[in-house]
Coordinates of C-alpha atoms and ligand atoms in Angstrom, one line a residue:
M1494 CA -6.8 24.5 6.9
T1495 CA -3.4 26.3 6.8
L1496 CA -1.2 24.9 4.1
T1497 CA 2.1 23.5 5.2
D1498 CA 5.1 24.8 3.2
L1499 CA 6.9 22.0 1.4
A1500 CA 9.9 21.8 -1.0
I1501 CA 10.7 19.3 -3.6
V1502 CA 14.3 18.1 -4.3
G1503 CA 14.7 16.9 -7.9
V1504 CA 12.2 18.0 -10.4
G1505 CA 12.2 15.0 -12.8
K1506 CA 9.6 12.7 -14.3
I1507 CA 7.9 11.6 -11.1
A1508 CA 7.9 15.1 -9.5
R1509 CA 6.2 16.6 -12.6
D1510 CA 3.9 13.6 -13.4
Q1511 CA 2.7 12.9 -9.9
H1512 CA 4.1 14.9 -7.0
I1513 CA 3.3 18.5 -8.1
P1514 CA -0.3 17.7 -9.3
A1515 CA -0.9 15.8 -6.0
I1516 CA 0.4 18.7 -3.9
E1517 CA -1.7 21.2 -5.9
A1518 CA -4.9 19.1 -5.6
G1519 CA -4.4 17.9 -2.0
G1520 CA -5.1 21.0 0.1
Q1521 CA -2.6 20.1 2.8
F1522 CA 0.7 21.4 1.4
R1523 CA 1.9 24.3 -0.7
L1524 CA 4.9 23.9 -3.0
A1525 CA 7.0 26.7 -1.6
A1526 CA 10.4 26.0 -3.3
T1527 CA 12.4 23.5 -5.2
V1528 CA 16.0 22.3 -5.3
S1529 CA 16.8 21.8 -8.9
R1530 CA 19.8 21.6 -11.2
S1531 CA 17.6 22.1 -14.3
G1532 CA 15.3 25.1 -13.5
G1533 CA 12.6 23.8 -11.2
V1534 CA 9.0 24.8 -11.5
A1535 CA 7.8 28.1 -13.1
G1536 CA 6.7 30.6 -10.5
V1537 CA 8.3 28.7 -7.6
E1538 CA 11.6 29.8 -6.0
T1539 CA 14.4 27.4 -7.0
F1540 CA 17.6 26.8 -5.2
D1541 CA 20.8 25.3 -6.6
T1542 CA 21.5 23.4 -3.4
L1543 CA 19.5 22.0 -0.5
D1544 CA 21.9 23.8 1.9
A1545 CA 20.9 27.1 0.4
L1546 CA 17.2 26.4 0.7
L1547 CA 17.6 25.2 4.3
A1548 CA 19.4 28.4 5.2
A1549 CA 17.1 30.8 3.4
R1550 CA 13.6 29.3 4.0
P1551 CA 13.3 28.1 7.7
E1552 CA 9.5 28.1 7.4
I1553 CA 9.5 25.2 5.0
G1554 CA 8.7 22.3 7.3
V1555 CA 8.6 19.4 4.9
I1556 CA 11.1 18.3 2.2
S1557 CA 10.0 15.7 -0.4
F1558 CA 12.9 13.9 -2.1
C1559 CA 12.2 13.0 -5.7
N1560 CA 15.8 12.6 -6.9
P1561 CA 17.4 9.2 -7.6
P1562 CA 18.2 6.9 -4.7
Q1563 CA 22.0 7.2 -5.0
V1564 CA 22.0 10.9 -4.2
R1565 CA 19.2 11.1 -1.7
Y1566 CA 20.9 10.2 1.6
E1567 CA 23.1 13.3 2.2
G1568 CA 20.2 15.6 1.5
A1569 CA 17.7 13.7 3.6
R1570 CA 20.2 13.7 6.5
A1571 CA 20.8 17.5 6.1
A1572 CA 17.1 18.2 6.1
L1573 CA 16.5 16.1 9.2
A1574 CA 19.5 17.7 10.9
A1575 CA 17.9 21.1 10.1
G1576 CA 14.7 20.1 11.8
R1577 CA 12.6 19.4 8.7
H1578 CA 10.2 16.5 8.2
V1579 CA 11.2 14.3 5.2
M1580 CA 9.3 12.3 2.6
L1581 CA 11.3 9.8 0.4
E1582 CA 10.4 8.5 -3.0
K1583 CA 10.7 4.7 -3.4
P1584 CA 13.2 3.0 -3.0
P1585 CA 13.9 5.0 0.2
G1586 CA 17.6 4.8 -0.4
A1587 CA 20.4 3.1 -2.2
S1588 CA 21.2 0.9 0.8
L1589 CA 19.4 -0.4 3.9
S1590 CA 22.0 1.0 6.3
E1591 CA 21.5 4.5 5.1
V1592 CA 17.7 4.3 5.5
R1593 CA 18.2 2.9 9.0
D1594 CA 20.5 5.8 9.8
L1595 CA 17.9 8.3 8.6
A1596 CA 15.2 6.6 10.6
A1597 CA 17.3 6.8 13.8
L1598 CA 18.0 10.5 13.2
A1599 CA 14.4 11.3 12.6
D1600 CA 13.5 9.4 15.8
A1601 CA 16.1 11.2 17.8
R1602 CA 14.9 14.6 16.5
G1603 CA 11.2 13.8 16.9
L1604 CA 10.6 14.3 13.2
T1605 CA 8.6 12.4 10.6
L1606 CA 10.4 10.3 8.1
Y1607 CA 8.0 8.8 5.5
A1608 CA 9.5 6.1 3.2
T1609 CA 6.7 6.0 0.6
W1610 CA 5.6 3.0 -1.4
H1611 CA 3.2 4.5 -3.9
S1612 CA 2.0 1.1 -5.3
R1613 CA 0.6 0.2 -1.9
Q1614 CA -2.0 3.0 -2.5
A1615 CA -3.2 1.3 -5.7
A1616 CA -7.0 0.7 -5.7
G1617 CA -6.9 -3.1 -5.3
V1618 CA -4.2 -3.5 -2.6
A1619 CA -6.3 -3.0 0.5
G1620 CA -8.9 -5.4 -0.7
A1621 CA -6.3 -8.0 -1.5
R1622 CA -4.8 -7.7 1.9
A1623 CA -8.2 -8.1 3.6
W1624 CA -9.1 -11.1 1.6
L1625 CA -5.8 -12.8 2.2
S1626 CA -5.7 -12.2 5.9
D1627 CA -7.4 -15.5 6.8
K1628 CA -6.0 -17.6 3.8
R1629 CA -3.2 -20.0 3.6
V1630 CA -1.0 -18.9 0.7
R1631 CA 0.4 -21.7 -1.5
T1632 CA 2.1 -19.9 -4.4
V1633 CA 2.6 -16.4 -5.7
R1634 CA 3.6 -15.5 -9.3
I1635 CA 4.7 -12.0 -10.0
D1636 CA 5.1 -10.7 -13.6
W1637 CA 6.5 -7.2 -13.6
K1638 CA 7.4 -6.2 -17.2
E1639 CA 7.7 -2.9 -18.9
D1640 CA 9.7 -1.1 -21.6
V1641 CA 12.4 0.9 -19.9
R1642 CA 12.7 3.0 -23.1
V1643 CA 9.2 4.2 -22.6
W1644 CA 9.0 4.5 -18.8
H1645 CA 12.5 5.7 -18.0
P1646 CA 13.8 7.6 -21.0
G1647 CA 17.2 9.1 -20.6
Q1648 CA 17.6 8.0 -16.9
V1649 CA 21.3 7.2 -16.8
W1650 CA 21.2 6.7 -13.0
I1651 CA 19.0 3.6 -13.3
W1652 CA 21.9 1.8 -15.0
Q1653 CA 24.5 3.0 -12.5
A1654 CA 25.3 1.1 -9.3
G1655 CA 22.6 1.8 -6.7
G1656 CA 20.0 2.6 -9.5
M1657 CA 18.8 -1.0 -9.2
G1658 CA 17.9 -1.5 -13.0
I1659 CA 14.8 -3.6 -13.3
F1660 CA 14.5 -3.6 -9.5
D1661 CA 13.5 0.1 -9.6
P1662 CA 10.0 -0.9 -10.9
A1663 CA 10.1 -4.4 -9.4
I1664 CA 10.4 -3.0 -5.9
N1665 CA 6.8 -1.8 -6.4
A1666 CA 5.7 -5.4 -6.7
F1667 CA 7.7 -6.2 -3.6
S1668 CA 6.0 -3.4 -1.7
I1669 CA 2.6 -4.8 -2.7
L1670 CA 3.7 -8.4 -1.8
T1671 CA 4.9 -7.4 1.7
E1672 CA 1.7 -5.4 2.2
I1673 CA -0.8 -8.1 1.2
L1674 CA 0.6 -11.4 2.4
P1675 CA -0.4 -12.5 5.9
V1676 CA 3.0 -14.2 6.3
P1677 CA 6.6 -13.1 5.7
V1678 CA 8.6 -14.2 2.7
H1679 CA 12.3 -14.4 2.1
V1680 CA 14.4 -14.6 -1.0
T1681 CA 16.0 -18.0 -1.8
G1682 CA 17.7 -17.3 -5.1
A1683 CA 17.8 -15.1 -8.2
D1684 CA 19.1 -15.0 -11.7
L1685 CA 20.1 -11.4 -12.6
R1686 CA 20.7 -10.4 -16.2
F1687 CA 23.2 -7.6 -16.5
P1688 CA 23.8 -5.9 -19.9
S1689 CA 27.5 -6.1 -20.6
N1690 CA 27.7 -2.2 -20.5
C1691 CA 25.5 -1.6 -17.4
E1692 CA 26.0 -1.8 -13.6
T1693 CA 22.5 -2.9 -12.9
P1694 CA 20.3 -5.8 -14.2
I1695 CA 17.8 -5.4 -17.1
A1696 CA 15.9 -8.6 -16.2
A1697 CA 15.7 -11.0 -13.3
E1698 CA 14.0 -14.1 -12.0
V1699 CA 13.6 -14.1 -8.2
H1700 CA 12.6 -17.0 -6.0
F1701 CA 11.0 -16.7 -2.6
A1702 CA 9.8 -19.0 0.2
G1703 CA 7.5 -18.6 3.1
P1704 CA 5.9 -20.7 5.9
G1705 CA 4.2 -24.0 5.3
G1706 CA 6.0 -24.7 2.0
M1707 CA 4.8 -21.5 0.3
T1708 CA 6.8 -20.4 -2.8
A1709 CA 6.8 -17.3 -4.9
L1710 CA 8.4 -16.4 -8.2
A1711 CA 9.0 -13.0 -9.7
D1712 CA 9.7 -12.7 -13.5
L1713 CA 11.0 -9.2 -14.1
D1714 CA 11.8 -7.7 -17.5
F1715 CA 12.7 -4.2 -18.6
L1716 CA 12.6 -4.8 -22.3
Y1717 CA 8.9 -5.7 -22.5
E1718 CA 7.2 -3.9 -25.4
G1719 CA 3.6 -2.8 -25.4
D1720 CA 1.5 -2.0 -22.4
P1721 CA 3.2 -2.7 -19.1
F1722 CA 2.4 -6.0 -17.5
W1723 CA 2.4 -5.5 -13.7
T1724 CA 0.5 -8.5 -12.3
M1725 CA 0.5 -10.7 -9.2
Q1726 CA -1.4 -13.9 -8.8
V1727 CA -1.8 -15.5 -5.4
E1728 CA -3.0 -19.1 -5.0
T1729 CA -4.5 -20.0 -1.6
D1730 CA -6.4 -22.7 0.1
G1731 CA -9.5 -20.5 -0.5
G1732 CA -9.1 -19.7 -4.2
T1733 CA -7.0 -17.5 -6.4
L1734 CA -6.5 -13.7 -6.3
T1735 CA -5.1 -11.6 -9.1
L1736 CA -3.9 -8.1 -8.8
S1737 CA -3.2 -6.5 -12.2
Q1738 CA -2.4 -3.1 -13.7
G1739 CA 0.1 -2.4 -10.9
G1740 CA -2.4 -3.2 -8.1
A1741 CA -5.2 -1.1 -9.6
V1742 CA -7.5 -4.0 -10.4
L1743 CA -8.3 -6.9 -8.0
D1744 CA -9.9 -10.1 -9.3
I1745 CA -11.1 -12.8 -6.9
G1746 CA -12.8 -15.8 -8.5
G1747 CA -14.0 -13.7 -11.4
A1748 CA -15.3 -10.8 -9.3
R1749 CA -13.5 -7.6 -10.3
E1750 CA -12.9 -4.5 -8.2
G1751 CA -11.2 -1.3 -9.3
E1752 CA -11.5 0.7 -12.5
G1753 CA -8.0 0.1 -13.8
W1754 CA -6.2 2.5 -16.0
G1755 CA -8.6 2.9 -18.9
D1756 CA -6.6 4.2 -21.9
Q1757 CA -3.8 5.6 -19.7
P1758 CA -1.5 3.2 -18.0
G1759 CA -0.3 4.9 -14.9
I1760 CA -0.4 5.5 -11.2
H1761 CA -3.0 8.3 -10.8
G1762 CA -4.7 8.4 -7.5
E1763 CA -1.7 7.0 -5.5
Y1764 CA 0.2 10.2 -4.9
P1765 CA -2.6 12.3 -3.3
K1766 CA -2.9 9.5 -0.8
L1767 CA 0.8 9.6 0.0
Y1768 CA 0.7 13.4 0.7
S1769 CA -2.4 12.9 2.8
Q1770 CA -0.6 10.3 4.8
M1771 CA 2.5 12.5 5.1
Y1772 CA 0.3 15.3 6.5
D1773 CA -1.3 12.9 9.0
L1774 CA 2.1 11.5 10.1
V1775 CA 3.5 15.0 10.7
Q1776 CA 0.4 16.0 12.7
A1777 CA 0.6 12.8 14.8
G1778 CA 4.4 13.1 15.2
L1779 CA 5.0 9.6 13.7
Q1780 CA 7.4 7.9 11.3
D1781 CA 6.6 5.3 8.6
V1782 CA 9.7 3.5 7.4
D1783 CA 9.1 0.0 6.2
T1784 CA 12.2 -1.4 4.6
R1785 CA 10.9 -4.9 3.8
P1786 CA 10.6 -4.2 0.0
L1787 CA 14.2 -2.9 -0.1
E1788 CA 15.3 -6.0 1.9
L1789 CA 13.9 -8.3 -0.7
A1790 CA 15.6 -6.4 -3.5
A1791 CA 18.9 -6.3 -1.6
D1792 CA 18.7 -10.0 -0.9
A1793 CA 18.1 -10.7 -4.6
F1794 CA 21.3 -8.8 -5.3
M1795 CA 23.1 -10.7 -2.5
L1796 CA 22.0 -14.2 -3.6
G1797 CA 21.6 -13.6 -7.3
R1798 CA 23.7 -15.3 -10.0
R1799 CA 25.0 -12.7 -12.4
I1800 CA 24.4 -13.5 -16.1
E1801 CA 25.9 -11.2 -18.7
V1802 CA 23.6 -10.3 -21.7
A1803 CA 23.7 -8.1 -24.7
P1804 CA 24.6 -4.4 -24.1
F1805 CA 21.8 -2.0 -23.7
T1806 CA 21.8 1.5 -25.2
D1807 CA 19.0 3.9 -24.3
P1808 CA 17.8 5.2 -27.7
T1809 CA 16.9 8.5 -26.1
L1810 CA 20.6 9.0 -25.2
A1811 CA 22.1 7.6 -28.4
K1812 CA 22.4 10.8 -30.4
D1813 CA 25.1 11.5 -33.0
Ligands
NAP2175 P1 14.3 11.4 -13.2 O1 13.2 11.7 -14.2 O2 15.6 11.0 -13.7 O3 14.3 12.6 -12.2 C1 15.1 12.7 -11.1 C2 15.5 14.1 -10.9 O4 16.4 14.2 -9.7 C3 16.3 14.8 -12.0 O5 15.4 15.3 -13.0 C4 17.1 15.9 -11.3 O6 16.2 17.0 -11.1 C5 17.3 15.3 -9.9 N1 18.7 14.8 -9.7 C6 19.5 15.2 -8.8 N2 20.7 14.5 -8.9 C7 20.6 13.7 -9.9 C8 21.5 12.8 -10.5 N3 22.7 12.6 -10.0 N4 21.1 12.1 -11.6 C9 19.8 12.3 -12.1 N5 18.9 13.2 -11.5 C10 19.3 13.9 -10.5 O7 13.8 10.2 -12.3 P2 12.3 9.9 -11.8 O8 11.7 8.9 -12.7 O9 11.6 11.1 -11.5 O10 12.6 9.0 -10.5 C11 13.0 9.6 -9.3 C12 12.6 8.7 -8.2 O11 11.2 8.5 -8.3 C13 13.3 7.3 -8.3 O12 13.6 6.8 -7.0 C14 12.2 6.4 -8.9 O13 12.2 5.1 -8.5 C15 10.9 7.1 -8.3 N6 9.7 6.9 -9.1 C16 9.7 7.0 -10.5 C17 8.6 6.7 -11.2 C18 8.5 6.8 -12.7 O14 7.5 6.3 -13.3 N7 9.4 7.5 -13.3 C19 7.4 6.2 -10.5 C20 7.4 6.2 -9.1 C21 8.6 6.5 -8.4 P3 16.7 18.5 -11.2 O15 17.1 18.6 -12.6 O16 15.5 19.3 -10.9 O17 17.8 18.6 -10.2

C-alpha cells in the first residue's frame, strides 16, 4: 500500500502520546510534516504556520488537527480551501456553528472531514451499543472524574473560554452515550462550578431526559485524585450494563468483556482505529461529522446554573 502523506498541526500531549505512535504503527499514513510553535517532531519538517505548509507541500493530502479547539477553525478552513482532507481532534470545534461551516465546505469541495471521537473506539463500546439496541433504557448514571493536574498539566487553554474545562474530558462520555443509546437524549439542566479565576467549569452535574420517562445524570469532576473514574451505568428493562475505564471494559450482569487498562490508565488502541477510519473515509470520498456530543455540552452551558467556587491554580504553572 502506498502511504498517504499527512501533517499534524499542534504537537502537544495527545499528538505525542497517541497520534504519532498510531500513524507510525498504522501503515496507511506517513507523517510528512508538522505545524508547530515549539519545534515539532525530530526528523520531520516543521512549519511555523499552516499557510506555509500548504504552500510548500501540495502533496500532503491529509491534515490532522491536534491543537486546542479555540484555534482550530481557521486552520481547518484553510486546509479544506486548499483541497486537503481534514481530521479533527475532539471536540471538533469551539462552537457548533463553526463545525457546521467546515462540514459544508468539505461537502462542497468533495473532501473528507472527520470529526473524531476517540472514546467511541474503546473496546466495550460496540458491545454496549449492540446489547442496548433492543432494550428500554430507564436511567443512566455517568461518573467522569479525573485529576486535571495529572491529565492536563500546564494546559492554559482548557481554562479559557472555548476550552470547556471539565467538559473537555466529559464530552468523551457524551460521545459514548450518544453512540450506545438506542434513543436520543436531551439536556434538561445543569449546575456548573466555575473557579472564581477561570472562564470554564471545574465540575458539573448535568441532567438529561429521553423518551418514555428515561433520565440520565452526569457527575463530572476535574479535581478527583487517584485513578480516573470514567464510568457509565445504564439500567434497562433487561438488566444493567456498566462501561468502565472510559469504555474499555463492558460488564453486563456480571459477565465482563475487555481487558481494561492494566497498570496504565489510558486510551491505547483507540487512535489506530481513528486513523484507519480516516483512511477508509478518504478512499470512499465520505465525511463523518457527528455533532451530538458537542450539542449536549453546548446545551449544558446554555441551560447551566453558574456557581462560583474556590480559585484553581495549576501547580505546574505556579512557579516563582
Ligand atoms: P496540549 O498538550 O496543550 O497540546 C496542544 C498543542 O497545540 C500545543 O502543544 C501546541 O503545539 C498547539 N497549539 C497551537 N495553538 C495553541 C494555543 N493557542 N494554545 C495551546 N496550544 C496551542 O493539548 P492536548 O492535550 O494535546 O489536547 C489537544 C486536543 O486533543 C484537545 O482538543 C483535547 O481535547 C484533545 N485530546 C486530549 C487528550 C489528552 O489526554 N490530553 C485526549 C484526547 C483528546 P505546538 O507547540 O506544536 O504548536
